[in-house]
């Protein structure tokens, strides 16, 4: 048996390919939308991708199941464990094999057994793998978003992101029973999760790519509970704010994502075209560095500098009902940018403007220093707007700060004053720059972002803490 690991750092998402050397068959688990890496590895190893599956209807990225099946003819295996609201509706779903708890199939000499693991979502399943060429007992489990290294999947996404009220507590209780079921499985089983550190699908995911079930039983907090109510309370507390695009992903991955071959390729456009698009309500994301945006940017554009997981911030503010335009560095790799954005379903990108073609009539983004922040604390001359997550705010914050996580700004505009100076901050300045550009798009001319890459504001917070 061959096992290959793939990891998308932009989304902290893991996927896998298993192959049988004897028969040349292979299966991909939880594929990302860009299927080229799987095709390259399969060709290199002399394998044919004959099967493709996933653990659940994903919320944080566009699934590659449909794409890979279209490219290779692979048989799709999809969960049939959810209720009527969580059944797949792909155009090709009639050709898929729908599986339930206990079902098995073979990929060459590799046995795949389905284990129902509801909790993160109602339809969630895991795959226990046995290499029958050398063993009659399983080797490990692809646990998807049920079990991570050091954590388990959050059960509140249907309520928090998809807006389905009354689902998070029942989900947490189902998650408890899924954990109890795994407690009875052998300690030696390897655990291959679908996410790593940085994913919003849990609150404390480890950075190690894999684990063993025995290790998780000993050290994963989720396995330390025998009382269901205590588990539910622990699991629902402290979950990070889910990006707004998660709701869209649930829908897209249920009905079937568009195939990449059917998407239009964005073209380079001139500045007047961009200005017209903004006037008509289109969203423009400026992917240049923070400093370049501060120095000069197209009024109304949103600053999201390219870095690890930048696409998640695009996902907070993108409007899927309108076209999205980009301002990009002159040396930008548009292939990589498109891969990153299409991974979260940003498919309607008519055009982009390179930095050198921006021309004149640019706006500057106001900035503030820690000295300005200290003065504002002393004389209350400005509102301090904390754009970090709730758990960060609860750990430490500046006295009197208005706390609104960056992704929630558009829905809480009424809480933000327009008649008094505002200094926005986060941990390092990235989120506060994103948020400040968002608020300026909404007409807030009284806001500056704290330039504090070393996070020295914390020293100020500690010095004034009661």
Coordinates of C-alpha atoms in Angstrom, one line a residue:
X1 CA 0.0 0.0 0.0
X2 CA 1.2 3.5 -0.9
X3 CA 0.1 6.5 1.1
X4 CA 0.7 10.1 0.0
X5 CA -0.1 13.2 2.0
X6 CA -1.0 16.6 0.4
X7 CA -1.4 19.8 2.4
X8 CA -2.7 23.2 1.3
X9 CA -1.1 25.8 3.7
X10 CA -3.5 28.5 2.6
X11 CA -6.4 26.6 4.1
X12 CA -4.6 24.2 6.5
X13 CA -6.3 21.4 4.6
X14 CA -5.0 17.9 4.3
X15 CA -5.9 15.3 1.7
X16 CA -4.6 11.9 0.9
X17 CA -4.0 9.4 -1.9
X18 CA -3.8 5.6 -1.2
X19 CA -2.7 3.2 -3.8
X20 CA -2.4 -0.5 -4.3
X21 CA 1.0 -1.3 -6.0
X22 CA -0.2 -4.7 -7.2
X23 CA -3.3 -3.6 -9.1
X24 CA -2.3 0.0 -9.8
X25 CA -5.6 1.4 -8.4
X26 CA -5.7 4.5 -6.2
X27 CA -8.2 6.5 -4.2
X28 CA -8.1 10.1 -3.1
X29 CA -9.7 11.2 0.2
X30 CA -11.0 14.8 0.8
X31 CA -9.4 16.2 -2.4
X32 CA -8.9 19.9 -2.9
X33 CA -10.3 21.6 -6.0
X34 CA -7.0 21.8 -7.7
X35 CA -6.5 18.1 -8.6
X36 CA -3.2 18.5 -10.5
X37 CA -1.1 17.3 -7.5
X38 CA -3.0 14.0 -7.3
X39 CA -2.7 13.5 -11.1
X40 CA 1.1 14.1 -11.0
X41 CA 1.7 11.8 -8.1
X42 CA -0.5 9.0 -9.5
X43 CA 1.4 9.2 -12.8
X44 CA 4.8 9.2 -11.1
X45 CA 3.8 6.1 -9.1
X46 CA 2.3 4.3 -12.0
X47 CA -1.2 4.4 -10.5
X48 CA -4.7 5.1 -11.9
X49 CA -7.1 7.1 -9.7
X50 CA -10.1 4.8 -9.8
X51 CA -11.9 5.9 -6.6
X52 CA -12.5 9.3 -5.0
X53 CA -14.3 10.1 -1.7
X54 CA -14.7 12.6 1.1
X55 CA -15.6 12.5 4.7
X56 CA -18.4 15.1 4.6
X57 CA -19.8 18.1 2.8
X58 CA -17.0 20.6 3.5
X59 CA -17.6 24.2 4.7
X60 CA -14.1 25.7 4.4
X61 CA -13.0 24.9 0.8
X62 CA -14.5 23.8 -2.5
X63 CA -14.4 20.0 -2.7
X64 CA -12.4 18.4 -5.6
X65 CA -14.5 15.2 -5.7
X66 CA -16.5 16.2 -8.7
X67 CA -13.5 17.7 -10.4
X68 CA -11.4 14.6 -10.0
X69 CA -14.2 12.3 -11.0
X70 CA -14.7 14.3 -14.2
X71 CA -10.9 14.3 -15.0
X72 CA -10.3 10.7 -14.3
X73 CA -13.6 8.8 -14.4
X74 CA -13.0 7.7 -10.8
X75 CA -15.9 6.2 -9.0
X76 CA -17.4 8.6 -6.4
X77 CA -18.2 7.3 -2.9
X78 CA -20.4 9.8 -0.9
X79 CA -21.9 9.8 2.5
X80 CA -25.6 8.8 2.8
X81 CA -25.7 9.4 6.6
X82 CA -27.2 12.8 6.8
X83 CA -30.8 13.8 6.9
X84 CA -32.7 15.2 3.9
X85 CA -31.0 18.6 4.3
X86 CA -27.5 17.1 3.9
X87 CA -27.8 14.8 0.9
X88 CA -25.6 15.4 -2.1
X89 CA -27.2 16.9 -5.1
X90 CA -24.5 16.7 -7.7
X91 CA -25.7 16.3 -11.3
X92 CA -23.7 13.0 -11.3
X93 CA -24.9 11.8 -7.9
X94 CA -26.9 9.0 -9.6
X95 CA -23.5 7.6 -10.6
X96 CA -22.0 7.8 -7.1
X97 CA -22.1 5.0 -4.6
X98 CA -23.8 6.3 -1.5
X99 CA -22.3 4.7 1.7
X100 CA -23.4 4.2 5.3
X101 CA -21.9 3.1 8.5
X102 CA -20.3 -0.3 8.1
X103 CA -20.1 -0.3 4.3
X104 CA -16.9 -1.5 2.8
X105 CA -15.2 -1.6 -0.6
X106 CA -11.8 -2.5 -2.0
X107 CA -9.2 -0.4 -3.8
X108 CA -7.1 -3.2 -5.1
X109 CA -6.0 -5.0 -2.0
X110 CA -6.9 -2.1 0.3
X111 CA -10.1 -2.5 2.3
X112 CA -12.0 0.7 3.1
X113 CA -14.6 0.6 5.9
X114 CA -17.0 3.4 6.7
X115 CA -17.4 4.6 10.3
X116 CA -20.2 7.0 10.9
X117 CA -18.9 10.0 12.9
X118 CA -21.7 12.5 13.2
X119 CA -21.1 15.7 15.2
X120 CA -19.1 18.1 13.1
X121 CA -21.8 17.6 10.6
X122 CA -24.7 15.1 10.5
X123 CA -23.4 13.2 7.5
X124 CA -19.8 12.9 8.6
X125 CA -18.0 9.6 8.1
X126 CA -14.5 8.3 8.6
X127 CA -12.6 5.6 6.6
X128 CA -10.8 2.7 8.4
X129 CA -8.1 1.3 6.2
X130 CA -6.7 -2.3 6.1
X131 CA -3.9 -3.3 3.8
X132 CA -5.1 -6.9 3.2
X133 CA -1.9 -7.8 1.3
X134 CA -0.1 -7.9 4.6
X135 CA -2.6 -7.8 7.5
X136 CA -6.1 -8.7 8.5
X137 CA -6.5 -5.8 10.9
X138 CA -6.8 -2.1 10.1
X139 CA -3.8 0.2 9.9
X140 CA -5.4 3.6 10.5
X141 CA -8.3 5.9 10.0
X142 CA -8.9 8.9 7.8
X143 CA -10.9 11.0 10.3
X144 CA -11.7 14.1 8.2
X145 CA -13.0 16.9 10.4
X146 CA -14.1 14.6 13.2
X147 CA -10.8 14.0 14.9
X148 CA -7.8 16.2 14.6
X149 CA -4.4 16.1 16.4
X150 CA -5.2 17.5 19.8
X151 CA -8.8 18.5 19.0
X152 CA -12.1 17.4 17.5
X153 CA -14.3 19.1 14.9
X154 CA -16.5 21.9 16.0
X155 CA -20.3 21.1 15.8
X156 CA -21.6 24.7 15.5
X157 CA -20.8 25.5 11.8
X158 CA -24.3 24.7 10.6
X159 CA -25.7 27.2 13.1
X160 CA -22.9 29.9 13.1
X161 CA -22.0 29.8 9.4
X162 CA -25.0 28.3 7.6
X163 CA -27.6 29.9 9.8
X164 CA -29.4 26.7 10.7
X165 CA -30.6 27.5 14.2
X166 CA -30.7 24.9 17.0
X167 CA -28.1 22.6 15.5
X168 CA -24.9 23.2 17.5
X169 CA -25.9 21.5 20.8
X170 CA -27.4 18.4 19.2
X171 CA -24.2 18.3 17.0
X172 CA -22.0 18.5 20.1
X173 CA -23.9 15.6 21.7
X174 CA -23.5 13.5 18.6
X175 CA -19.8 14.4 18.6
X176 CA -19.6 13.1 22.2
X177 CA -21.0 9.8 21.2
X178 CA -18.6 9.6 18.2
X179 CA -15.7 10.2 20.6
X180 CA -17.0 7.5 22.9
X181 CA -17.2 5.0 20.0
X182 CA -13.5 5.8 19.1
X183 CA -12.4 5.1 22.6
X184 CA -13.2 1.4 22.0
X185 CA -11.0 1.2 19.0
X186 CA -7.3 -0.1 19.2
X187 CA -4.7 2.4 20.4
X188 CA -2.3 1.5 17.6
X189 CA -4.5 2.9 14.8
X190 CA -3.0 5.8 13.0
X191 CA -5.0 9.0 12.7
X192 CA -5.0 10.9 9.4
X193 CA -7.0 14.2 9.8
X194 CA -8.2 16.6 7.2
X195 CA -6.9 19.8 8.8
X196 CA -4.0 21.2 10.8
X197 CA -3.2 24.2 12.9
X198 CA -4.9 27.4 11.6
X199 CA -8.1 25.8 10.4
X200 CA -11.3 27.3 11.7
X201 CA -12.9 23.8 11.8
X202 CA -11.7 23.5 15.5
X203 CA -10.3 25.6 18.2
X204 CA -6.9 24.0 19.1
X205 CA -5.7 21.9 16.2
X206 CA -2.2 20.6 16.4
X207 CA 0.5 21.3 13.8
X208 CA 1.6 17.7 13.7
X209 CA 0.2 16.1 10.5
X210 CA -0.8 12.7 12.0
X211 CA -1.1 10.9 15.3
X212 CA -2.2 7.6 16.8
X213 CA -5.5 6.9 18.4
X214 CA -3.8 5.9 21.6
X215 CA -1.9 9.2 21.8
X216 CA -5.2 11.1 21.3
X217 CA -6.9 9.1 24.0
X218 CA -4.2 10.2 26.4
X219 CA -3.7 13.8 25.5
X220 CA -6.6 15.1 23.4
X221 CA -9.0 17.0 25.7
X222 CA -12.0 15.6 23.9
X223 CA -11.2 12.1 25.2
X224 CA -11.0 13.1 28.8
X225 CA -14.7 13.5 29.3
X226 CA -17.1 10.8 30.5
X227 CA -19.9 13.3 31.2
X228 CA -21.9 14.4 28.1
X229 CA -23.0 17.7 29.4
X230 CA -19.5 18.7 30.5
X231 CA -18.2 17.7 27.0
X232 CA -20.8 19.8 25.3
X233 CA -20.0 22.8 27.4
X234 CA -16.3 22.4 26.7
X235 CA -16.7 21.9 23.0
X236 CA -19.0 24.8 22.3
X237 CA -16.8 27.3 24.3
X238 CA -14.0 29.3 22.6
X239 CA -14.6 28.2 19.0
X240 CA -13.1 30.8 16.5
X241 CA -15.4 33.0 14.4
X242 CA -16.1 31.0 11.2
X243 CA -15.4 33.0 8.0
X244 CA -18.6 34.1 6.2
X245 CA -17.8 32.2 3.1
X246 CA -18.3 28.9 5.0
X247 CA -22.1 29.1 4.4
X248 CA -21.5 29.4 0.6
X249 CA -19.2 26.4 0.6
X250 CA -21.8 24.2 2.3
X251 CA -24.2 25.0 -0.5
X252 CA -21.6 24.7 -3.3
X253 CA -20.3 21.4 -2.1
X254 CA -23.8 20.0 -1.7
X255 CA -25.0 20.8 -5.2
X256 CA -21.7 20.3 -6.9
X257 CA -19.0 22.9 -7.6
X258 CA -18.5 24.2 -11.2
X259 CA -15.8 22.3 -13.1
X260 CA -12.6 24.4 -13.6
X261 CA -12.7 23.9 -17.3
X262 CA -16.0 25.9 -17.4
X263 CA -14.6 29.0 -15.6
X264 CA -13.6 32.1 -17.5
X265 CA -10.0 33.2 -17.2
X266 CA -9.5 36.7 -15.8
X267 CA -7.8 39.2 -18.0
X268 CA -5.6 42.2 -17.3
X269 CA -7.7 45.4 -17.3
X270 CA -7.0 49.1 -17.2
X271 CA -7.7 51.4 -14.2
X272 CA -10.9 53.0 -15.7
X273 CA -12.5 49.6 -16.0
X274 CA -11.7 49.0 -12.3
X275 CA -13.1 52.3 -11.3
X276 CA -16.3 51.6 -13.2
X277 CA -16.6 48.2 -11.5
X278 CA -16.3 49.7 -8.1
X279 CA -18.9 52.3 -8.9
X280 CA -21.3 49.5 -9.9
X281 CA -20.7 47.7 -6.6
X282 CA -18.1 45.1 -7.4
X283 CA -15.6 44.1 -4.7
X284 CA -11.9 44.8 -5.3
X285 CA -9.3 43.1 -3.3
X286 CA -5.8 44.6 -3.3
X287 CA -3.3 41.8 -2.8
X288 CA -0.2 43.9 -2.6
X289 CA 1.9 44.4 0.6
X290 CA 0.5 46.3 3.5
X291 CA 3.0 49.1 3.0
X292 CA 2.1 49.5 -0.7
X293 CA -1.6 49.8 0.1
X294 CA -0.9 52.4 2.9
X295 CA 1.1 54.5 0.4
X296 CA -1.5 54.4 -2.3
X297 CA -4.6 52.4 -3.3
X298 CA -7.7 52.6 -5.3
X299 CA -10.5 54.2 -3.2
X300 CA -13.0 51.5 -2.1
X301 CA -10.6 48.6 -2.4
X302 CA -10.0 46.1 0.4
X303 CA -6.4 45.4 1.5
X304 CA -5.7 41.6 1.8
X305 CA -1.9 41.2 1.4
X306 CA -0.8 37.8 0.1
X307 CA 0.4 35.6 2.9
X308 CA -0.4 32.3 4.4
X309 CA -4.2 31.8 4.6
X310 CA -4.9 35.2 3.1
X311 CA -7.8 33.7 1.1
X312 CA -9.8 33.2 4.3
X313 CA -9.9 37.0 4.7
X314 CA -11.1 37.4 1.1
X315 CA -13.8 34.8 2.1
X316 CA -15.0 37.1 4.9
X317 CA -15.8 40.0 2.6
X318 CA -16.4 38.5 -0.9
X319 CA -19.9 39.0 -2.3
X320 CA -20.7 35.8 -4.3
X321 CA -23.5 37.6 -6.1
X322 CA -21.2 40.1 -7.7
X323 CA -17.9 40.0 -9.7
X324 CA -14.6 40.2 -7.9
X325 CA -11.7 42.2 -9.2
X326 CA -8.0 42.2 -8.1
X327 CA -5.1 44.5 -7.7
X328 CA -2.0 42.4 -7.8
X329 CA 1.8 42.8 -7.4
X330 CA 3.6 43.1 -10.7
X331 CA 5.4 39.8 -10.1
X332 CA 2.2 38.0 -9.0
X333 CA 1.7 34.4 -10.0
X334 CA -1.9 34.6 -11.3
X335 CA -2.1 30.8 -11.5
X336 CA -1.4 30.5 -7.8
X337 CA -3.8 33.4 -6.9
X338 CA -6.6 31.8 -9.0
X339 CA -5.9 28.5 -7.3
X340 CA -6.1 30.1 -3.9
X341 CA -9.3 32.0 -4.6
X342 CA -11.1 29.3 -6.5
X343 CA -10.4 27.0 -3.6
X344 CA -13.0 29.0 -1.6
X345 CA -15.4 29.5 -4.5
X346 CA -14.4 32.9 -5.8
X347 CA -15.0 32.0 -9.4
X348 CA -16.3 35.2 -10.9
X349 CA -13.1 37.2 -11.4
X350 CA -13.4 39.1 -14.7
X351 CA -10.1 41.0 -14.4
X352 CA -7.1 42.3 -12.5
X353 CA -4.8 45.3 -12.5
X354 CA -1.1 45.0 -11.9
X355 CA 0.4 47.5 -9.4
X356 CA 2.4 49.4 -12.0
X357 CA -0.8 50.1 -14.0
X358 CA -2.8 51.8 -11.1
X359 CA -1.9 55.3 -12.2
X360 CA -2.9 58.3 -10.1
X361 CA -5.8 59.4 -8.0
X362 CA -4.8 57.0 -5.2
X363 CA -5.9 57.2 -1.6
X364 CA -3.6 56.7 1.5
X365 CA -4.5 54.6 4.4
X366 CA -4.1 56.5 7.7
X367 CA -1.9 54.8 10.3
X368 CA -1.3 55.2 14.0
X369 CA 1.6 54.3 16.3
X370 CA 1.8 52.8 19.8
X371 CA 2.5 56.3 21.0
X372 CA -0.8 57.5 19.5
X373 CA -2.5 54.6 21.1
X374 CA -1.0 55.4 24.5
X375 CA -2.2 59.0 24.2
X376 CA -5.7 57.9 23.3
X377 CA -5.8 55.7 26.3
X378 CA -4.7 58.6 28.5
X379 CA -7.1 61.3 27.3
X380 CA -9.8 59.1 25.7
X381 CA -9.4 61.2 22.5
X382 CA -10.0 58.2 20.2
X383 CA -12.0 55.0 20.2
X384 CA -9.9 51.9 20.3
X385 CA -11.3 49.2 18.0
X386 CA -10.0 45.7 18.7
X387 CA -10.4 43.4 15.7
X388 CA -9.1 40.2 17.1
X389 CA -11.1 37.0 17.8
X390 CA -13.1 36.7 21.0
X391 CA -10.7 34.3 22.7
X392 CA -7.8 36.7 22.1
X393 CA -9.8 39.6 23.5
X394 CA -10.7 37.6 26.6
X395 CA -7.1 36.8 27.2
X396 CA -6.0 40.4 27.2
X397 CA -7.3 43.7 25.9
X398 CA -6.9 47.4 26.2
X399 CA -9.3 49.0 28.8
X400 CA -12.4 50.4 27.2
X401 CA -11.7 48.9 23.8
X402 CA -14.6 48.3 21.4
X403 CA -14.3 44.7 20.4
X404 CA -15.6 43.6 16.9
X405 CA -13.8 40.7 15.2
X406 CA -12.6 41.8 11.8
X407 CA -15.0 39.5 9.8
X408 CA -18.0 40.8 11.7
X409 CA -17.4 44.5 10.8
X410 CA -20.0 44.8 8.0
X411 CA -22.8 43.5 10.1
X412 CA -22.0 45.7 13.1
X413 CA -21.4 49.1 11.5
X414 CA -24.0 50.8 13.7
X415 CA -21.8 50.1 16.7
X416 CA -18.9 52.1 15.3
X417 CA -18.8 55.8 15.8
X418 CA -18.3 58.1 12.9
X419 CA -17.8 61.3 14.9
X420 CA -14.7 60.5 16.8
X421 CA -11.2 59.3 15.8
X422 CA -10.7 55.5 15.8
X423 CA -7.5 53.5 16.2
X424 CA -7.9 49.9 15.0
X425 CA -5.6 47.2 16.2
X426 CA -5.2 43.4 16.2
X427 CA -2.3 41.2 17.2
X428 CA 0.2 42.2 14.5
X429 CA -1.5 44.7 12.3
X430 CA -2.6 42.4 9.5
X431 CA -6.3 42.1 10.5
X432 CA -6.6 45.8 11.5
X433 CA -5.3 46.8 8.1
X434 CA -7.8 44.6 6.4
X435 CA -10.6 45.9 8.7
X436 CA -9.6 49.5 8.3
X437 CA -9.8 49.3 4.5
X438 CA -13.2 47.6 4.9
X439 CA -14.5 50.4 7.0
X440 CA -13.2 53.1 4.7
X441 CA -15.1 51.3 1.9
X442 CA -18.2 51.9 4.0
X443 CA -17.4 55.6 4.4
X444 CA -15.5 55.7 7.7
X445 CA -13.0 58.5 7.2
X446 CA -12.1 58.7 10.9
X447 CA -10.2 55.5 11.3
X448 CA -6.4 54.6 11.3
X449 CA -4.8 51.3 11.6
X450 CA -2.1 50.6 14.2
X451 CA 1.2 49.8 12.7
X452 CA 2.7 47.5 15.2
X453 CA 4.1 44.3 13.6
X454 CA 5.8 43.2 16.9
X455 CA 2.6 43.4 18.8
X456 CA 4.1 45.9 21.4
X457 CA 0.5 47.1 22.2
X458 CA 0.4 44.1 24.6
X459 CA 3.0 45.7 26.8
X460 CA 0.8 48.8 27.0
X461 CA -2.2 46.6 27.8
X462 CA -0.3 44.9 30.5
X463 CA 0.9 48.1 32.0
X464 CA -2.6 49.5 32.4
X465 CA -4.3 46.3 33.3
X466 CA -6.1 46.3 36.6

